[in-house]
Short mmCIF file of N, CA and C and ligand atoms in Angstrom, two decimals:
data_model
loop_
_atom_site.label_atom_id
_atom_site.label_comp_id
_atom_site.label_asym_id
_atom_site.label_seq_id
_atom_site.Cartn_x
_atom_site.Cartn_y
_atom_site.Cartn_z
N MET D 1 -22.84 1.61 -95.86
CA MET D 1 -21.55 0.57 -95.53
C MET D 1 -21.93 -1.10 -96.12
N PRO D 2 -20.50 -1.53 -96.13
CA PRO D 2 -20.03 -2.97 -96.87
C PRO D 2 -21.17 -3.72 -95.49
N MET D 3 -21.36 -5.05 -95.91
CA MET D 3 -22.36 -5.72 -95.48
C MET D 3 -21.25 -7.08 -95.03
N HIS D 4 -20.46 -7.18 -95.89
CA HIS D 4 -19.68 -8.67 -96.02
C HIS D 4 -19.20 -8.52 -94.37
N GLU D 5 -18.99 -7.23 -93.33
CA GLU D 5 -17.72 -7.36 -92.63
C GLU D 5 -18.25 -8.02 -91.42
N LEU D 6 -19.85 -7.63 -91.69
CA LEU D 6 -21.05 -7.07 -90.22
C LEU D 6 -21.05 -8.99 -90.18
N PRO D 7 -21.88 -10.50 -91.24
CA PRO D 7 -21.87 -11.01 -90.35
C PRO D 7 -20.49 -12.00 -89.61
N ILE D 8 -19.03 -11.46 -90.60
CA ILE D 8 -18.22 -11.66 -90.76
C ILE D 8 -18.04 -11.65 -88.59
N THR D 9 -17.81 -9.83 -88.95
CA THR D 9 -17.57 -10.01 -87.36
C THR D 9 -18.00 -11.19 -85.97
N ARG D 10 -19.73 -10.98 -86.29
CA ARG D 10 -20.97 -11.83 -85.17
C ARG D 10 -19.74 -13.04 -85.59
N SER D 11 -19.74 -13.74 -85.87
CA SER D 11 -19.20 -14.71 -86.06
C SER D 11 -18.17 -15.33 -84.74
N LEU D 12 -17.08 -13.74 -85.76
CA LEU D 12 -15.97 -13.70 -84.60
C LEU D 12 -16.49 -13.33 -82.58
N LEU D 13 -17.68 -13.09 -83.03
CA LEU D 13 -17.97 -12.47 -81.22
C LEU D 13 -18.29 -13.43 -80.87
N ASP D 14 -18.79 -14.46 -81.43
CA ASP D 14 -19.58 -15.64 -80.55
C ASP D 14 -18.77 -17.08 -80.86
N LEU D 15 -17.27 -17.03 -81.56
CA LEU D 15 -16.25 -17.89 -81.38
C LEU D 15 -15.11 -17.42 -80.26
N ALA D 16 -15.36 -15.78 -80.52
CA ALA D 16 -14.57 -15.78 -78.80
C ALA D 16 -15.21 -15.83 -77.71
N ILE D 17 -16.49 -15.31 -77.08
CA ILE D 17 -16.96 -15.66 -76.52
C ILE D 17 -16.68 -17.14 -75.99
N ARG D 18 -17.27 -18.40 -77.03
CA ARG D 18 -17.09 -19.61 -76.21
C ARG D 18 -16.03 -19.39 -76.07
N HIS D 19 -14.89 -19.61 -76.53
CA HIS D 19 -13.21 -19.51 -76.34
C HIS D 19 -13.31 -19.29 -74.94
N ALA D 20 -13.82 -17.94 -74.59
CA ALA D 20 -13.50 -17.45 -73.18
C ALA D 20 -14.23 -18.41 -72.15
N GLU D 21 -15.43 -18.53 -72.74
CA GLU D 21 -16.64 -19.37 -71.52
C GLU D 21 -15.11 -20.93 -71.76
N ALA D 22 -14.84 -21.29 -72.57
CA ALA D 22 -14.20 -22.97 -72.54
C ALA D 22 -12.89 -22.23 -71.24
N ALA D 23 -12.13 -21.03 -71.15
CA ALA D 23 -11.06 -20.93 -70.48
C ALA D 23 -11.02 -20.41 -68.87
N GLY D 24 -12.96 -20.37 -68.70
CA GLY D 24 -13.65 -20.43 -67.51
C GLY D 24 -13.98 -18.68 -67.32
N GLY D 25 -14.61 -18.14 -68.72
CA GLY D 25 -15.17 -16.98 -68.38
C GLY D 25 -14.13 -16.23 -68.19
N GLY D 26 -14.56 -14.54 -68.19
CA GLY D 26 -13.39 -13.75 -67.60
C GLY D 26 -14.51 -12.49 -68.77
N ARG D 27 -13.65 -11.20 -68.81
CA ARG D 27 -14.46 -9.96 -69.89
C ARG D 27 -12.64 -10.57 -70.13
N ILE D 28 -13.10 -10.60 -72.26
CA ILE D 28 -12.31 -10.44 -73.59
C ILE D 28 -11.36 -9.87 -73.73
N THR D 29 -9.68 -8.89 -73.33
CA THR D 29 -9.82 -7.83 -74.12
C THR D 29 -8.99 -7.69 -74.98
N ASP D 30 -8.19 -8.91 -75.71
CA ASP D 30 -8.02 -9.18 -76.47
C ASP D 30 -7.93 -9.89 -77.80
N LEU D 31 -8.25 -9.72 -79.32
CA LEU D 31 -8.74 -10.70 -80.12
C LEU D 31 -7.04 -10.84 -80.98
N HIS D 32 -5.94 -11.32 -81.41
CA HIS D 32 -5.16 -11.55 -81.91
C HIS D 32 -5.63 -12.18 -83.59
N LEU D 33 -5.83 -11.83 -84.62
CA LEU D 33 -6.92 -12.40 -85.50
C LEU D 33 -5.32 -12.08 -87.02
N GLU D 34 -5.57 -13.30 -87.93
CA GLU D 34 -5.14 -13.58 -89.21
C GLU D 34 -6.25 -13.44 -90.15
N VAL D 35 -5.34 -11.84 -91.67
CA VAL D 35 -6.39 -11.59 -92.64
C VAL D 35 -5.31 -11.49 -93.46
N GLY D 36 -5.86 -12.95 -94.59
CA GLY D 36 -4.96 -13.08 -95.69
C GLY D 36 -5.24 -11.36 -96.62
N ARG D 37 -3.87 -12.06 -97.44
CA ARG D 37 -5.27 -10.59 -98.56
C ARG D 37 -6.29 -11.19 -99.19
N LEU D 38 -6.50 -12.33 -99.37
CA LEU D 38 -7.20 -12.62 -100.85
C LEU D 38 -8.73 -12.88 -100.01
N SER D 39 -9.06 -11.82 -98.28
CA SER D 39 -9.71 -13.19 -97.46
C SER D 39 -11.25 -12.05 -98.30
N GLY D 40 -10.69 -10.63 -98.56
CA GLY D 40 -11.53 -9.65 -99.07
C GLY D 40 -12.27 -9.28 -97.87
N VAL D 41 -12.05 -8.94 -96.24
CA VAL D 41 -12.51 -8.64 -94.90
C VAL D 41 -11.45 -7.34 -95.21
N ILE D 42 -11.82 -6.03 -94.39
CA ILE D 42 -11.17 -5.10 -94.67
C ILE D 42 -11.63 -4.20 -93.34
N ASN D 43 -10.06 -4.62 -92.77
CA ASN D 43 -9.49 -4.18 -91.30
C ASN D 43 -10.76 -3.36 -90.37
N ARG D 44 -11.28 -2.33 -91.31
CA ARG D 44 -11.35 -1.11 -90.40
C ARG D 44 -12.77 -1.44 -89.95
N PHE D 45 -13.48 -2.21 -91.26
CA PHE D 45 -14.98 -2.43 -91.42
C PHE D 45 -15.60 -3.31 -90.55
N VAL D 46 -14.23 -4.43 -89.55
CA VAL D 46 -14.26 -4.90 -88.83
C VAL D 46 -14.29 -4.01 -87.57
N GLN D 47 -13.24 -3.66 -87.96
CA GLN D 47 -13.47 -2.90 -86.17
C GLN D 47 -14.35 -1.85 -85.90
N PHE D 48 -15.42 -1.59 -87.23
CA PHE D 48 -16.56 -0.40 -86.97
C PHE D 48 -17.78 -1.32 -86.49
N TYR D 49 -17.95 -2.66 -87.31
CA TYR D 49 -19.19 -3.23 -86.25
C TYR D 49 -18.97 -4.55 -85.14
N TRP D 50 -17.23 -4.18 -85.14
CA TRP D 50 -16.69 -4.77 -83.72
C TRP D 50 -17.57 -4.31 -82.47
N ASP D 51 -17.41 -3.48 -82.38
CA ASP D 51 -17.58 -1.89 -81.29
C ASP D 51 -19.52 -1.68 -81.49
N ILE D 52 -19.69 -2.00 -82.56
CA ILE D 52 -21.18 -2.37 -82.45
C ILE D 52 -21.75 -3.71 -81.65
N VAL D 53 -21.68 -4.22 -82.37
CA VAL D 53 -22.64 -5.91 -82.12
C VAL D 53 -21.43 -6.44 -79.94
N THR D 54 -20.24 -5.92 -80.06
CA THR D 54 -20.29 -6.47 -78.92
C THR D 54 -20.42 -5.44 -77.72
N GLU D 55 -21.28 -4.41 -78.14
CA GLU D 55 -22.12 -3.71 -76.47
C GLU D 55 -22.59 -4.78 -75.90
N GLY D 56 -22.57 -4.84 -74.96
CA GLY D 56 -23.08 -5.81 -74.03
C GLY D 56 -23.10 -6.33 -73.54
N THR D 57 -21.54 -7.32 -74.19
CA THR D 57 -21.06 -8.23 -74.32
C THR D 57 -19.65 -8.66 -73.31
N PRO D 58 -19.86 -9.24 -72.66
CA PRO D 58 -17.95 -10.14 -72.53
C PRO D 58 -16.52 -9.16 -72.93
N ALA D 59 -16.60 -9.02 -74.74
CA ALA D 59 -15.92 -8.97 -75.52
C ALA D 59 -16.59 -7.22 -75.96
N GLU D 60 -17.23 -6.85 -74.68
CA GLU D 60 -17.20 -5.42 -74.99
C GLU D 60 -15.90 -4.42 -74.36
N GLY D 61 -15.82 -3.13 -75.73
CA GLY D 61 -14.09 -2.47 -75.17
C GLY D 61 -12.82 -4.08 -75.44
N ALA D 62 -13.15 -4.83 -76.02
CA ALA D 62 -11.51 -5.59 -76.88
C ALA D 62 -11.33 -4.52 -77.70
N LEU D 63 -9.91 -4.94 -77.39
CA LEU D 63 -9.11 -4.74 -78.82
C LEU D 63 -8.74 -6.33 -80.39
N LEU D 64 -8.88 -5.58 -80.96
CA LEU D 64 -8.73 -6.44 -81.74
C LEU D 64 -7.55 -5.64 -82.94
N HIS D 65 -6.84 -7.03 -82.68
CA HIS D 65 -4.76 -7.14 -82.94
C HIS D 65 -5.10 -7.62 -85.04
N PHE D 66 -4.68 -7.04 -85.99
CA PHE D 66 -4.58 -8.14 -86.39
C PHE D 66 -3.55 -8.58 -88.17
N LYS D 67 -2.99 -9.71 -87.61
CA LYS D 67 -2.30 -9.70 -88.57
C LYS D 67 -2.63 -9.96 -89.85
N HIS D 68 -1.90 -9.52 -90.53
CA HIS D 68 -1.83 -9.28 -92.23
C HIS D 68 -0.57 -10.80 -93.02
N ILE D 69 -1.47 -11.54 -93.22
CA ILE D 69 -0.67 -12.30 -93.97
C ILE D 69 -0.67 -12.03 -95.68
N GLU D 70 0.49 -12.05 -96.05
CA GLU D 70 0.20 -12.53 -97.77
C GLU D 70 0.27 -13.00 -98.07
N LEU D 71 -0.45 -12.66 -98.95
CA LEU D 71 -0.86 -14.10 -100.24
C LEU D 71 0.45 -14.82 -100.77
N GLU D 72 0.25 -16.36 -101.19
CA GLU D 72 1.57 -16.93 -101.23
C GLU D 72 1.11 -18.32 -101.89
N MET D 73 1.62 -18.06 -103.75
CA MET D 73 0.54 -19.41 -104.31
C MET D 73 2.34 -20.22 -104.75
N GLU D 74 1.28 -21.26 -105.31
CA GLU D 74 2.55 -22.14 -105.94
C GLU D 74 2.27 -22.88 -106.90
N CYS D 75 3.55 -22.31 -107.54
CA CYS D 75 3.13 -23.12 -109.16
C CYS D 75 2.96 -24.38 -109.64
N LEU D 76 2.24 -24.93 -109.82
CA LEU D 76 1.44 -26.09 -110.61
C LEU D 76 2.20 -27.13 -112.22
N GLY D 77 3.12 -25.94 -112.23
CA GLY D 77 3.82 -26.45 -113.68
C GLY D 77 5.60 -26.28 -113.57
N CYS D 78 6.32 -25.55 -112.20
CA CYS D 78 7.44 -26.29 -111.97
C CYS D 78 7.57 -26.27 -110.44
N GLY D 79 6.46 -25.62 -109.72
CA GLY D 79 6.43 -25.84 -108.38
C GLY D 79 7.15 -25.03 -108.02
N ALA D 80 7.45 -23.62 -107.93
CA ALA D 80 7.59 -22.64 -107.27
C ALA D 80 6.65 -21.84 -106.50
N VAL D 81 7.22 -21.33 -105.29
CA VAL D 81 6.35 -20.96 -104.33
C VAL D 81 6.83 -19.52 -103.92
N PHE D 82 5.29 -18.46 -104.77
CA PHE D 82 6.23 -16.92 -104.73
C PHE D 82 5.23 -16.23 -104.12
N ASN D 83 5.52 -14.52 -103.72
CA ASN D 83 3.89 -13.97 -103.28
C ASN D 83 4.06 -13.39 -104.79
N PRO D 84 2.84 -13.18 -105.33
CA PRO D 84 2.09 -12.67 -106.22
C PRO D 84 1.60 -11.01 -105.88
N GLU D 85 2.42 -10.27 -106.95
CA GLU D 85 2.42 -8.31 -107.50
C GLU D 85 1.64 -8.12 -107.04
N GLY D 86 0.54 -7.36 -107.01
CA GLY D 86 -0.94 -6.77 -106.99
C GLY D 86 -1.74 -7.56 -107.49
N ASP D 87 -2.25 -7.58 -108.78
CA ASP D 87 -3.41 -8.63 -109.03
C ASP D 87 -2.52 -9.94 -110.34
N ASP D 88 -0.95 -9.76 -110.98
CA ASP D 88 -1.19 -10.68 -111.34
C ASP D 88 -0.52 -11.93 -110.57
N TYR D 89 -1.26 -13.09 -110.95
CA TYR D 89 -0.97 -14.41 -109.98
C TYR D 89 0.20 -14.86 -111.15
N ALA D 90 0.98 -15.38 -112.21
CA ALA D 90 2.02 -15.95 -112.92
C ALA D 90 2.52 -15.92 -112.13
N CYS D 91 3.03 -17.42 -112.39
CA CYS D 91 3.91 -17.63 -111.81
C CYS D 91 5.21 -16.34 -112.02
N THR D 92 6.51 -16.67 -111.69
CA THR D 92 7.43 -15.57 -111.41
C THR D 92 8.48 -16.17 -111.54
N ALA D 93 8.60 -17.74 -111.61
CA ALA D 93 9.97 -18.57 -112.48
C ALA D 93 9.39 -18.46 -113.50
N CYS D 94 8.32 -19.71 -114.53
CA CYS D 94 8.25 -20.13 -114.98
C CYS D 94 7.09 -19.27 -116.73
N SER D 95 6.62 -18.14 -115.59
CA SER D 95 4.93 -16.84 -116.29
C SER D 95 3.77 -17.88 -116.52
N SER D 96 3.64 -19.74 -115.62
CA SER D 96 2.31 -20.43 -116.06
C SER D 96 1.64 -19.38 -115.20
N THR D 97 -0.04 -19.96 -115.30
CA THR D 97 -1.06 -19.57 -114.73
C THR D 97 -1.82 -21.08 -113.90
N GLU D 98 -0.85 -22.02 -114.81
CA GLU D 98 -1.57 -23.29 -113.67
C GLU D 98 -1.38 -22.24 -112.69
N VAL D 99 -1.68 -22.05 -111.26
CA VAL D 99 -1.43 -21.72 -109.87
C VAL D 99 -2.62 -21.97 -109.34
N GLN D 100 -1.88 -22.38 -107.69
CA GLN D 100 -2.84 -22.32 -107.12
C GLN D 100 -2.66 -21.84 -105.30
N VAL D 101 -3.31 -21.16 -104.04
CA VAL D 101 -3.36 -20.39 -103.28
C VAL D 101 -2.35 -21.30 -101.97
N VAL D 102 -1.56 -21.39 -102.28
CA VAL D 102 -1.26 -22.12 -100.06
C VAL D 102 -1.41 -20.92 -99.53
N ASP D 103 -1.05 -20.11 -99.44
CA ASP D 103 -1.46 -18.93 -98.17
C ASP D 103 -2.68 -17.93 -98.18
N GLY D 104 -2.75 -17.21 -97.41
CA GLY D 104 -3.65 -16.01 -97.71
C GLY D 104 -4.55 -15.50 -98.28
N GLU D 105 -5.60 -17.40 -98.30
CA GLU D 105 -7.69 -16.68 -97.63
C GLU D 105 -7.91 -16.66 -96.57
N GLN D 106 -7.50 -16.78 -95.58
CA GLN D 106 -8.23 -16.70 -94.54
C GLN D 106 -8.63 -15.99 -93.66
N PHE D 107 -9.49 -16.35 -93.10
CA PHE D 107 -9.77 -14.73 -92.12
C PHE D 107 -9.58 -15.90 -90.48
N HIS D 108 -9.11 -15.33 -89.92
CA HIS D 108 -9.61 -16.62 -88.29
C HIS D 108 -8.64 -16.01 -86.87
N LEU D 109 -9.53 -16.72 -86.39
CA LEU D 109 -9.04 -15.82 -84.79
C LEU D 109 -8.70 -17.02 -84.25
N VAL D 110 -6.70 -15.95 -83.99
CA VAL D 110 -5.35 -17.09 -83.87
C VAL D 110 -5.82 -16.77 -81.64
N SER D 111 -5.50 -16.28 -81.45
CA SER D 111 -5.67 -16.66 -79.83
C SER D 111 -6.70 -15.41 -79.12
N ILE D 112 -7.37 -14.90 -77.97
CA ILE D 112 -7.63 -14.25 -77.32
C ILE D 112 -6.78 -13.90 -76.09
N ASP D 113 -7.25 -12.77 -75.19
CA ASP D 113 -6.58 -12.58 -74.31
C ASP D 113 -7.88 -12.43 -73.24
N LEU D 114 -7.93 -13.09 -71.82
CA LEU D 114 -8.95 -12.86 -70.61
C LEU D 114 -8.69 -11.95 -69.45
N GLU D 115 -9.56 -11.95 -69.06
CA GLU D 115 -8.55 -10.28 -67.38
C GLU D 115 -10.37 -11.14 -66.92
N GLN D 116 -9.45 -12.38 -65.88
CA GLN D 116 -10.23 -12.83 -65.44
C GLN D 116 -10.25 -12.36 -64.16
N ASP D 117 -11.50 -12.77 -63.83
CA ASP D 117 -12.23 -12.19 -61.79
C ASP D 117 -11.64 -13.72 -60.56
N ASP D 118 -10.31 -12.65 -60.08
CA ASP D 118 -9.09 -12.92 -59.16
C ASP D 118 -10.47 -14.13 -58.02
N SER D 119 -11.18 -14.07 -57.91
CA SER D 119 -12.00 -15.38 -57.23
C SER D 119 -12.20 -16.50 -58.14
N THR D 120 -12.21 -16.20 -59.16
CA THR D 120 -13.03 -17.53 -59.67
C THR D 120 -11.18 -18.38 -60.55
N MET D 121 -9.99 -17.22 -59.97
CA MET D 121 -9.01 -17.35 -60.34
C MET D 121 -8.02 -18.09 -59.29
N SER D 122 -8.80 -18.59 -58.28
CA SER D 122 -7.68 -18.68 -57.15
C SER D 122 -6.99 -20.34 -57.40
N GLU D 123 -5.64 -19.64 -57.34
CA GLU D 123 -4.38 -20.85 -57.03
C GLU D 123 -4.04 -21.36 -55.91
N GLY D 124 -4.82 -20.13 -54.83
CA GLY D 124 -3.74 -20.85 -53.84
C GLY D 124 -2.75 -19.52 -53.40
ZN1 ZN C 201 6.06 -21.66 -112.50
#
């Protein structure tokens, strides 16, 4: 098994639990994630480790929702912003290879859904 996703999945769990505690606690039911094409993170391995590391935590059984973020680059030569196909990162407008990544490198938690205990969520 690849080891890259294990520490990522552990920190994802820590983050989710901290968010849940800040929101008043409760069981975590869903996590919404953004995964950039360049992040190198493979969804199914995160899912594999997720089922292991969440055992016995408030996030046990929580569903992971992956949103794929397409790679977006900006040409430093002509300023064009484009979505490279495959591994060819040259500017589609002027063919320059002086380009920088604008979007698509991230792996981050966007939001979590909580199922809160009614007794602690009394609104009258
Ligand atoms: Zn260009």
